[in-house]
């Protein structure tokens, strides 16, 4: 009899615990064949008043174009790696964002770009750092992943490899934009190291390069495979040779089918020091945090106390999309196979 009561009691406890945990954690299991893509275009002091309606529209339009490019690949049954690559290519080709064509200048007046890509199924990854002749650095990261036994190549070596695999190369003048150069000159003129992430006014002109931020994408395909990628020009007036968090797997970019895929943007040094994207994945895997809880923990309890700023986008293994940031805003959007589409730029709406 005692045994029966014990059995009933423990079954009851077990059931109520499960209900409780799924209620608290809002676990949504993945629908078969569902897919999703989430992107960011950088985080920082992005406020509505900094943009006229035309500029807001231009950003929203480019974000949607990038989402659609990735979505179309997923819809046709393509793999998440190809989807994020397509989305990132579009943002790299746009001067609106700090990646590819819109990359910011370093202290020497040159662009040095970083990019990384990771496959959550195999944990294969590829990255390039400090390149300035590759039109779309994310493609070179993919070549490093697919065609070398290395994870990261830098500078000339990365460019030689990209070229040998037929990746489009450009003269570094391709990356020239007057706006970015002006940003550098103004910052240097004020002898101020500008780390791309705090808006300030000089003679009433907004020096707000962080609003044209780094780009990133995460996708889950019909087979449930997750991929993440990030591409950036880094931070305006960064030291020659500086490498940020983006190409460092586990810092700015991470994907693992056991948990999630993540792409980060922000003051990179803090994302390196906290191994931010891997930390989020580990908090989910080992501590049972929800993606929302894990993002909050890393951004607000680890990065912020050190003085860092930025945001992250995430898709978990069930296809749920999350994002968070401790900056004023972040260019962001997602599109899911259930028809949900969201594009936002400014303060959090939920
Ligand atoms: N995280 C990038 C870097 O530190 C910059 C950014 O996200 O805007 O290079």
mmCIF file of C-alpha atoms and ligand atoms in Angstrom:
data_model
loop_
_atom_site.group_PDB
_atom_site.id
_atom_site.type_symbol
_atom_site.label_atom_id
_atom_site.label_comp_id
_atom_site.label_asym_id
_atom_site.label_seq_id
_atom_site.Cartn_x
_atom_site.Cartn_y
_atom_site.Cartn_z
ATOM 1 C CA UNK A 1 0.000 0.000 0.000
ATOM 2 C CA UNK A 2 2.796 2.322 1.018
ATOM 3 C CA UNK A 3 4.505 1.508 -2.241
ATOM 4 C CA UNK A 4 1.345 2.395 -4.199
ATOM 5 C CA UNK A 5 0.976 5.758 -2.459
ATOM 6 C CA UNK A 6 4.639 6.454 -3.107
ATOM 7 C CA UNK A 7 4.239 5.572 -6.790
ATOM 8 C CA UNK A 8 1.138 7.749 -7.187
ATOM 9 C CA UNK A 9 2.770 10.618 -5.388
ATOM 10 C CA UNK A 10 5.944 10.517 -7.427
ATOM 11 C CA UNK A 11 3.984 10.260 -10.695
ATOM 12 C CA UNK A 12 1.960 13.302 -9.645
ATOM 13 C CA UNK A 13 5.104 15.251 -8.798
ATOM 14 C CA UNK A 14 6.703 14.275 -12.079
ATOM 15 C CA UNK A 15 3.662 15.327 -14.121
ATOM 16 C CA UNK A 16 3.231 18.622 -12.328
ATOM 17 C CA UNK A 17 6.932 19.398 -12.689
ATOM 18 C CA UNK A 18 6.780 18.808 -16.430
ATOM 19 C CA UNK A 19 3.677 20.932 -16.853
ATOM 20 C CA UNK A 20 5.234 23.592 -14.672
ATOM 21 C CA UNK A 21 8.484 23.630 -16.586
ATOM 22 C CA UNK A 22 6.874 23.710 -20.012
ATOM 23 C CA UNK A 23 4.484 26.406 -18.765
ATOM 24 C CA UNK A 24 7.310 28.552 -17.396
ATOM 25 C CA UNK A 25 9.687 27.882 -20.243
ATOM 26 C CA UNK A 26 7.040 28.156 -22.977
ATOM 27 C CA UNK A 27 8.616 25.286 -24.919
ATOM 28 C CA UNK A 28 7.312 25.064 -28.467
ATOM 29 C CA UNK A 29 8.280 21.911 -30.257
ATOM 30 C CA UNK A 30 9.291 22.175 -33.904
ATOM 31 C CA UNK A 31 6.632 21.498 -36.530
ATOM 32 C CA UNK A 32 7.857 18.971 -39.124
ATOM 33 C CA UNK A 33 9.221 20.721 -42.242
ATOM 34 C CA UNK A 34 8.991 24.152 -40.666
ATOM 35 C CA UNK A 35 11.817 26.637 -41.260
ATOM 36 C CA UNK A 36 12.791 30.159 -40.266
ATOM 37 C CA UNK A 37 15.375 32.875 -40.770
ATOM 38 C CA UNK A 38 16.347 35.783 -38.525
ATOM 39 C CA UNK A 39 18.767 38.588 -39.412
ATOM 40 C CA UNK A 40 20.353 41.642 -37.841
ATOM 41 C CA UNK A 41 21.941 44.725 -39.328
ATOM 42 C CA UNK A 42 23.802 45.936 -36.260
ATOM 43 C CA UNK A 43 22.967 47.323 -32.846
ATOM 44 C CA UNK A 44 23.728 50.611 -31.143
ATOM 45 C CA UNK A 45 22.186 53.971 -30.291
ATOM 46 C CA UNK A 46 19.584 53.524 -33.023
ATOM 47 C CA UNK A 47 16.763 55.970 -32.322
ATOM 48 C CA UNK A 48 13.768 56.831 -34.426
ATOM 49 C CA UNK A 49 14.627 60.541 -34.434
ATOM 50 C CA UNK A 50 17.957 59.860 -36.169
ATOM 51 C CA UNK A 51 16.200 58.685 -39.321
ATOM 52 C CA UNK A 52 13.796 60.393 -41.667
ATOM 53 C CA UNK A 53 11.017 58.269 -43.105
ATOM 54 C CA UNK A 54 12.939 57.692 -46.332
ATOM 55 C CA UNK A 55 15.916 56.297 -44.460
ATOM 56 C CA UNK A 56 13.701 54.121 -42.281
ATOM 57 C CA UNK A 57 12.092 52.762 -45.386
ATOM 58 C CA UNK A 58 15.455 52.067 -47.016
ATOM 59 C CA UNK A 59 16.592 50.010 -44.028
ATOM 60 C CA UNK A 60 13.297 48.147 -43.731
ATOM 61 C CA UNK A 61 13.326 47.423 -47.435
ATOM 62 C CA UNK A 62 16.889 46.056 -47.419
ATOM 63 C CA UNK A 63 16.206 43.919 -44.359
ATOM 64 C CA UNK A 64 13.128 42.476 -46.009
ATOM 65 C CA UNK A 65 15.035 41.804 -49.230
ATOM 66 C CA UNK A 66 17.692 39.921 -47.245
ATOM 67 C CA UNK A 67 15.061 37.923 -45.345
ATOM 68 C CA UNK A 68 13.265 37.036 -48.552
ATOM 69 C CA UNK A 69 16.460 35.857 -50.235
ATOM 70 C CA UNK A 70 17.168 33.456 -47.381
ATOM 71 C CA UNK A 71 13.544 32.434 -47.049
ATOM 72 C CA UNK A 72 13.247 31.530 -50.734
ATOM 73 C CA UNK A 73 16.134 29.073 -50.378
ATOM 74 C CA UNK A 74 14.626 27.470 -47.279
ATOM 75 C CA UNK A 75 11.208 27.253 -48.885
ATOM 76 C CA UNK A 76 12.649 25.287 -51.807
ATOM 77 C CA UNK A 77 14.159 22.829 -49.350
ATOM 78 C CA UNK A 78 17.624 24.424 -49.443
ATOM 79 C CA UNK A 79 20.024 24.223 -46.534
ATOM 80 C CA UNK A 80 20.301 26.806 -43.774
ATOM 81 C CA UNK A 81 23.947 27.558 -44.662
ATOM 82 C CA UNK A 82 22.928 28.698 -48.154
ATOM 83 C CA UNK A 83 20.027 30.707 -46.771
ATOM 84 C CA UNK A 84 22.091 32.744 -44.331
ATOM 85 C CA UNK A 85 24.781 33.272 -46.933
ATOM 86 C CA UNK A 86 22.245 34.694 -49.393
ATOM 87 C CA UNK A 87 20.771 37.015 -46.766
ATOM 88 C CA UNK A 88 24.194 38.244 -45.651
ATOM 89 C CA UNK A 89 25.335 38.817 -49.265
ATOM 90 C CA UNK A 90 22.503 41.273 -49.780
ATOM 91 C CA UNK A 91 23.418 43.251 -46.700
ATOM 92 C CA UNK A 92 27.138 43.123 -47.560
ATOM 93 C CA UNK A 93 26.361 44.637 -50.963
ATOM 94 C CA UNK A 94 24.444 47.517 -49.418
ATOM 95 C CA UNK A 95 26.238 50.643 -48.179
ATOM 96 C CA UNK A 96 23.619 50.877 -45.436
ATOM 97 C CA UNK A 97 25.408 48.303 -43.293
ATOM 98 C CA UNK A 98 28.876 47.984 -41.816
ATOM 99 C CA UNK A 99 29.901 44.948 -43.849
ATOM 100 C CA UNK A 100 31.206 44.567 -47.399
ATOM 101 C CA UNK A 101 30.387 47.762 -49.327
ATOM 102 C CA UNK A 102 29.475 49.781 -46.232
ATOM 103 C CA UNK A 103 32.433 48.714 -44.069
ATOM 104 C CA UNK A 104 33.854 51.292 -41.673
ATOM 105 C CA UNK A 105 37.453 52.550 -41.748
ATOM 106 C CA UNK A 106 40.245 51.652 -39.365
ATOM 107 C CA UNK A 107 42.684 54.177 -37.900
ATOM 108 C CA UNK A 108 44.902 53.943 -41.011
ATOM 109 C CA UNK A 109 42.032 54.835 -43.325
ATOM 110 C CA UNK A 110 41.537 51.289 -44.631
ATOM 111 C CA UNK A 111 38.829 48.687 -44.293
ATOM 112 C CA UNK A 112 39.588 45.343 -42.705
ATOM 113 C CA UNK A 113 36.656 42.977 -42.698
ATOM 114 C CA UNK A 114 35.866 39.903 -40.633
ATOM 115 C CA UNK A 115 33.265 37.181 -41.258
ATOM 116 C CA UNK A 116 32.326 33.743 -39.971
ATOM 117 C CA UNK A 117 29.900 30.969 -40.757
ATOM 118 C CA UNK A 118 28.992 27.860 -38.758
ATOM 119 C CA UNK A 119 27.045 24.686 -39.448
ATOM 120 C CA UNK A 120 25.086 23.549 -36.396
ATOM 121 C CA UNK A 121 24.794 19.991 -37.638
ATOM 122 C CA UNK A 122 28.510 19.217 -37.947
ATOM 123 C CA UNK A 123 30.016 22.106 -35.951
ATOM 124 C CA UNK A 124 32.059 22.830 -39.074
ATOM 125 C CA UNK A 125 32.966 26.463 -39.257
ATOM 126 C CA UNK A 126 34.950 28.905 -41.320
ATOM 127 C CA UNK A 127 36.113 32.456 -40.793
ATOM 128 C CA UNK A 128 38.183 35.183 -42.390
ATOM 129 C CA UNK A 129 39.736 38.138 -40.614
ATOM 130 C CA UNK A 130 41.271 41.411 -41.733
ATOM 131 C CA UNK A 131 40.460 41.049 -45.438
ATOM 132 C CA UNK A 132 40.012 43.974 -47.811
ATOM 133 C CA UNK A 133 39.803 42.631 -51.349
ATOM 134 C CA UNK A 134 36.962 40.136 -51.018
ATOM 135 C CA UNK A 135 33.651 41.601 -52.141
ATOM 136 C CA UNK A 136 31.596 39.304 -49.908
ATOM 137 C CA UNK A 137 33.661 38.104 -46.955
ATOM 138 C CA UNK A 138 30.949 35.632 -45.879
ATOM 139 C CA UNK A 139 31.586 33.659 -49.104
ATOM 140 C CA UNK A 140 35.259 33.415 -48.224
ATOM 141 C CA UNK A 141 34.353 32.176 -44.740
ATOM 142 C CA UNK A 142 32.262 29.468 -46.401
ATOM 143 C CA UNK A 143 35.212 28.450 -48.591
ATOM 144 C CA UNK A 144 37.451 28.170 -45.519
ATOM 145 C CA UNK A 145 34.812 25.959 -43.904
ATOM 146 C CA UNK A 146 34.092 23.775 -46.917
ATOM 147 C CA UNK A 147 37.479 23.549 -48.571
ATOM 148 C CA UNK A 148 40.206 23.759 -45.948
ATOM 149 C CA UNK A 149 40.956 21.915 -42.766
ATOM 150 C CA UNK A 150 41.245 25.201 -40.924
ATOM 151 C CA UNK A 151 38.681 27.345 -39.177
ATOM 152 C CA UNK A 152 40.121 30.845 -39.606
ATOM 153 C CA UNK A 153 42.361 32.447 -42.195
ATOM 154 C CA UNK A 154 43.507 36.041 -41.972
ATOM 155 C CA UNK A 155 44.610 38.787 -44.360
ATOM 156 C CA UNK A 156 46.496 37.818 -47.479
ATOM 157 C CA UNK A 157 46.222 34.075 -46.904
ATOM 158 C CA UNK A 158 42.447 34.316 -46.699
ATOM 159 C CA UNK A 159 42.364 36.403 -49.878
ATOM 160 C CA UNK A 160 44.599 33.995 -51.808
ATOM 161 C CA UNK A 161 42.389 31.087 -50.838
ATOM 162 C CA UNK A 162 39.166 32.940 -51.697
ATOM 163 C CA UNK A 163 40.561 33.931 -55.082
ATOM 164 C CA UNK A 164 41.647 30.385 -55.874
ATOM 165 C CA UNK A 165 38.074 29.223 -55.294
ATOM 166 C CA UNK A 166 36.641 31.816 -57.663
ATOM 167 C CA UNK A 167 35.271 34.195 -55.034
ATOM 168 C CA UNK A 168 34.842 37.688 -56.477
ATOM 169 C CA UNK A 169 37.789 39.919 -55.645
ATOM 170 C CA UNK A 170 37.725 43.715 -55.828
ATOM 171 C CA UNK A 171 40.152 46.578 -55.585
ATOM 172 C CA UNK A 172 40.014 47.972 -52.073
ATOM 173 C CA UNK A 173 38.648 51.215 -53.564
ATOM 174 C CA UNK A 174 35.349 49.329 -54.038
ATOM 175 C CA UNK A 175 34.772 49.739 -50.304
ATOM 176 C CA UNK A 176 35.184 53.508 -50.397
ATOM 177 C CA UNK A 177 32.193 55.437 -49.165
ATOM 178 C CA UNK A 178 32.379 59.140 -48.454
ATOM 179 C CA UNK A 179 30.135 58.869 -45.476
ATOM 180 C CA UNK A 180 32.323 56.321 -43.697
ATOM 181 C CA UNK A 181 35.465 58.313 -44.442
ATOM 182 C CA UNK A 182 33.834 61.425 -43.036
ATOM 183 C CA UNK A 183 32.928 59.494 -39.929
ATOM 184 C CA UNK A 184 36.545 58.465 -39.479
ATOM 185 C CA UNK A 185 37.892 61.960 -40.104
ATOM 186 C CA UNK A 186 35.490 63.529 -37.686
ATOM 187 C CA UNK A 187 36.271 60.990 -35.031
ATOM 188 C CA UNK A 188 40.010 61.324 -35.536
ATOM 189 C CA UNK A 189 39.671 65.085 -35.704
ATOM 190 C CA UNK A 190 38.223 65.013 -32.262
ATOM 191 C CA UNK A 191 40.978 62.609 -31.235
ATOM 192 C CA UNK A 192 38.325 60.331 -30.013
ATOM 193 C CA UNK A 193 38.497 56.573 -30.343
ATOM 194 C CA UNK A 194 35.067 55.782 -31.600
ATOM 195 C CA UNK A 195 34.047 52.258 -30.966
ATOM 196 C CA UNK A 196 31.093 52.258 -33.280
ATOM 197 C CA UNK A 197 28.516 52.062 -30.572
ATOM 198 C CA UNK A 198 27.668 55.317 -28.871
ATOM 199 C CA UNK A 199 25.928 58.053 -30.744
ATOM 200 C CA UNK A 200 27.225 61.555 -30.157
ATOM 201 C CA UNK A 201 26.900 64.933 -31.768
ATOM 202 C CA UNK A 202 29.689 67.039 -33.211
ATOM 203 C CA UNK A 203 28.563 70.498 -34.370
ATOM 204 C CA UNK A 204 25.033 69.120 -34.370
ATOM 205 C CA UNK A 205 25.915 66.416 -36.831
ATOM 206 C CA UNK A 206 25.264 62.928 -35.709
ATOM 207 C CA UNK A 207 28.321 60.681 -35.744
ATOM 208 C CA UNK A 208 26.420 57.513 -35.528
ATOM 209 C CA UNK A 209 28.204 54.881 -37.530
ATOM 210 C CA UNK A 210 26.933 52.097 -35.312
ATOM 211 C CA UNK A 211 23.528 52.533 -36.871
ATOM 212 C CA UNK A 212 25.001 51.035 -39.999
ATOM 213 C CA UNK A 213 26.140 47.995 -38.144
ATOM 214 C CA UNK A 214 27.471 44.582 -38.641
ATOM 215 C CA UNK A 215 25.207 42.055 -40.339
ATOM 216 C CA UNK A 216 24.275 38.543 -39.322
ATOM 217 C CA UNK A 217 21.811 35.766 -40.019
ATOM 218 C CA UNK A 218 20.649 32.533 -38.433
ATOM 219 C CA UNK A 219 18.385 29.972 -40.100
ATOM 220 C CA UNK A 220 16.847 26.584 -39.502
ATOM 221 C CA UNK A 221 15.946 24.528 -42.572
ATOM 222 C CA UNK A 222 13.243 21.931 -43.224
ATOM 223 C CA UNK A 223 15.543 19.221 -41.873
ATOM 224 C CA UNK A 224 16.014 21.082 -38.612
ATOM 225 C CA UNK A 225 19.621 22.021 -39.333
ATOM 226 C CA UNK A 226 20.744 25.359 -37.954
ATOM 227 C CA UNK A 227 23.395 27.687 -39.384
ATOM 228 C CA UNK A 228 24.700 31.075 -38.258
ATOM 229 C CA UNK A 229 26.847 33.694 -39.970
ATOM 230 C CA UNK A 230 28.119 37.205 -39.312
ATOM 231 C CA UNK A 231 30.019 39.763 -41.409
ATOM 232 C CA UNK A 232 31.479 43.124 -40.386
ATOM 233 C CA UNK A 233 33.852 45.979 -41.048
ATOM 234 C CA UNK A 234 34.490 46.092 -37.303
ATOM 235 C CA UNK A 235 34.631 49.414 -35.496
ATOM 236 C CA UNK A 236 35.458 52.851 -36.870
ATOM 237 C CA UNK A 237 39.006 53.938 -36.008
ATOM 238 C CA UNK A 238 39.932 50.478 -34.757
ATOM 239 C CA UNK A 239 43.653 49.804 -34.676
ATOM 240 C CA UNK A 240 45.281 48.381 -37.785
ATOM 241 C CA UNK A 241 45.205 44.592 -37.398
ATOM 242 C CA UNK A 242 42.442 44.507 -34.808
ATOM 243 C CA UNK A 243 40.231 41.449 -35.078
ATOM 244 C CA UNK A 244 36.819 41.525 -33.434
ATOM 245 C CA UNK A 245 34.404 38.948 -32.099
ATOM 246 C CA UNK A 246 32.703 38.184 -35.422
ATOM 247 C CA UNK A 247 35.205 35.642 -36.848
ATOM 248 C CA UNK A 248 35.833 34.042 -33.462
ATOM 249 C CA UNK A 249 33.616 30.983 -33.206
ATOM 250 C CA UNK A 250 31.737 31.095 -29.924
ATOM 251 C CA UNK A 251 32.211 34.850 -29.493
ATOM 252 C CA UNK A 252 30.274 36.585 -32.297
ATOM 253 C CA UNK A 253 29.021 33.535 -34.177
ATOM 254 C CA UNK A 254 27.897 30.070 -33.077
ATOM 255 C CA UNK A 255 25.567 27.259 -34.162
ATOM 256 C CA UNK A 256 24.817 23.880 -32.662
ATOM 257 C CA UNK A 257 21.792 21.739 -33.555
ATOM 258 C CA UNK A 258 21.623 20.627 -29.911
ATOM 259 C CA UNK A 259 20.702 24.127 -28.831
ATOM 260 C CA UNK A 260 20.554 27.044 -31.249
ATOM 261 C CA UNK A 261 22.320 29.317 -33.717
ATOM 262 C CA UNK A 262 23.365 32.841 -32.757
ATOM 263 C CA UNK A 263 24.865 35.889 -34.434
ATOM 264 C CA UNK A 264 26.019 38.841 -32.350
ATOM 265 C CA UNK A 265 26.699 42.505 -32.915
ATOM 266 C CA UNK A 266 28.208 45.017 -30.565
ATOM 267 C CA UNK A 267 31.454 46.113 -28.976
ATOM 268 C CA UNK A 268 33.320 42.994 -30.010
ATOM 269 C CA UNK A 269 35.962 42.863 -27.316
ATOM 270 C CA UNK A 270 33.272 42.224 -24.681
ATOM 271 C CA UNK A 271 31.713 39.454 -26.751
ATOM 272 C CA UNK A 272 35.144 37.842 -26.990
ATOM 273 C CA UNK A 273 35.802 38.172 -23.259
ATOM 274 C CA UNK A 274 32.479 36.589 -22.357
ATOM 275 C CA UNK A 275 32.618 34.046 -25.239
ATOM 276 C CA UNK A 276 29.102 35.348 -25.669
ATOM 277 C CA UNK A 277 27.383 33.164 -28.260
ATOM 278 C CA UNK A 278 28.822 29.918 -26.919
ATOM 279 C CA UNK A 279 27.906 31.008 -23.418
ATOM 280 C CA UNK A 280 24.277 31.448 -24.490
ATOM 281 C CA UNK A 281 24.281 27.964 -26.031
ATOM 282 C CA UNK A 282 25.859 26.458 -22.902
ATOM 283 C CA UNK A 283 23.344 28.107 -20.600
ATOM 284 C CA UNK A 284 20.588 26.483 -22.663
ATOM 285 C CA UNK A 285 22.324 23.098 -22.837
ATOM 286 C CA UNK A 286 23.671 22.692 -19.334
ATOM 287 C CA UNK A 287 21.563 25.000 -17.215
ATOM 288 C CA UNK A 288 18.229 24.491 -18.944
ATOM 289 C CA UNK A 289 17.660 28.220 -19.504
ATOM 290 C CA UNK A 290 15.279 29.266 -22.243
ATOM 291 C CA UNK A 291 16.883 31.185 -25.130
ATOM 292 C CA UNK A 292 15.322 34.393 -23.806
ATOM 293 C CA UNK A 293 16.758 33.820 -20.342
ATOM 294 C CA UNK A 294 20.163 32.870 -21.715
ATOM 295 C CA UNK A 295 20.371 35.953 -23.970
ATOM 296 C CA UNK A 296 19.376 38.171 -21.071
ATOM 297 C CA UNK A 297 21.929 36.599 -18.740
ATOM 298 C CA UNK A 298 24.819 37.115 -21.142
ATOM 299 C CA UNK A 299 23.883 40.590 -22.350
ATOM 300 C CA UNK A 300 22.779 42.135 -19.082
ATOM 301 C CA UNK A 301 24.660 40.193 -16.390
ATOM 302 C CA UNK A 302 27.915 39.504 -18.177
ATOM 303 C CA UNK A 303 28.530 41.944 -21.043
ATOM 304 C CA UNK A 304 26.900 45.054 -19.616
ATOM 305 C CA UNK A 305 28.713 45.056 -16.251
ATOM 306 C CA UNK A 306 32.019 44.982 -18.143
ATOM 307 C CA UNK A 307 30.940 48.026 -20.162
ATOM 308 C CA UNK A 308 29.955 46.215 -23.352
ATOM 309 C CA UNK A 309 26.986 46.875 -25.564
ATOM 310 C CA UNK A 310 25.167 45.150 -28.378
ATOM 311 C CA UNK A 311 22.694 42.455 -29.246
ATOM 312 C CA UNK A 312 22.174 38.905 -30.444
ATOM 313 C CA UNK A 313 19.717 37.059 -32.677
ATOM 314 C CA UNK A 314 18.926 33.394 -32.136
ATOM 315 C CA UNK A 315 16.962 30.445 -33.530
ATOM 316 C CA UNK A 316 16.623 27.444 -31.275
ATOM 317 C CA UNK A 317 16.389 23.786 -32.269
ATOM 318 C CA UNK A 318 12.584 24.041 -32.206
ATOM 319 C CA UNK A 319 12.572 26.899 -34.675
ATOM 320 C CA UNK A 320 11.737 29.583 -32.113
ATOM 321 C CA UNK A 321 13.242 32.990 -32.822
ATOM 322 C CA UNK A 322 14.588 35.228 -30.047
ATOM 323 C CA UNK A 323 16.613 38.396 -29.912
ATOM 324 C CA UNK A 324 17.762 40.833 -27.280
ATOM 325 C CA UNK A 325 20.054 43.840 -26.970
ATOM 326 C CA UNK A 326 21.244 46.236 -24.290
ATOM 327 C CA UNK A 327 21.754 49.072 -26.754
ATOM 328 C CA UNK A 328 19.045 51.510 -27.775
ATOM 329 C CA UNK A 329 18.126 49.628 -30.898
ATOM 330 C CA UNK A 330 19.072 46.896 -33.312
ATOM 331 C CA UNK A 331 18.152 46.420 -36.965
ATOM 332 C CA UNK A 332 16.421 43.061 -36.930
ATOM 333 C CA UNK A 333 13.834 40.883 -38.581
ATOM 334 C CA UNK A 334 12.616 37.358 -39.058
ATOM 335 C CA UNK A 335 10.458 35.343 -41.383
ATOM 336 C CA UNK A 336 9.000 31.940 -40.546
ATOM 337 C CA UNK A 337 7.327 29.229 -42.603
ATOM 338 C CA UNK A 338 4.095 29.803 -40.661
ATOM 339 C CA UNK A 339 3.838 33.189 -42.349
ATOM 340 C CA UNK A 340 5.127 35.329 -39.484
ATOM 341 C CA UNK A 341 7.237 38.280 -40.629
ATOM 342 C CA UNK A 342 8.646 40.983 -38.402
ATOM 343 C CA UNK A 343 11.080 43.832 -39.118
ATOM 344 C CA UNK A 344 12.120 46.227 -36.353
ATOM 345 C CA UNK A 345 14.846 48.781 -35.741
ATOM 346 C CA UNK A 346 14.297 50.737 -32.607
ATOM 347 C CA UNK A 347 13.509 50.013 -28.957
ATOM 348 C CA UNK A 348 12.140 46.632 -27.951
ATOM 349 C CA UNK A 349 8.461 46.126 -28.586
ATOM 350 C CA UNK A 350 7.926 43.096 -26.374
HETATM 351 N N1 LIG B 1 31.062 43.253 -33.253
HETATM 352 C C1 LIG B 1 31.700 43.968 -34.303
HETATM 353 C C2 LIG B 1 33.172 44.082 -33.983
HETATM 354 O O1 LIG B 1 33.498 44.286 -32.837
HETATM 355 C C3 LIG B 1 31.139 45.342 -34.541
HETATM 356 C C4 LIG B 1 29.640 45.456 -34.621
HETATM 357 O O2 LIG B 1 28.936 44.525 -34.308
HETATM 358 O O3 LIG B 1 29.149 46.523 -35.032
HETATM 359 O O4 LIG B 1 33.971 44.010 -34.862
#
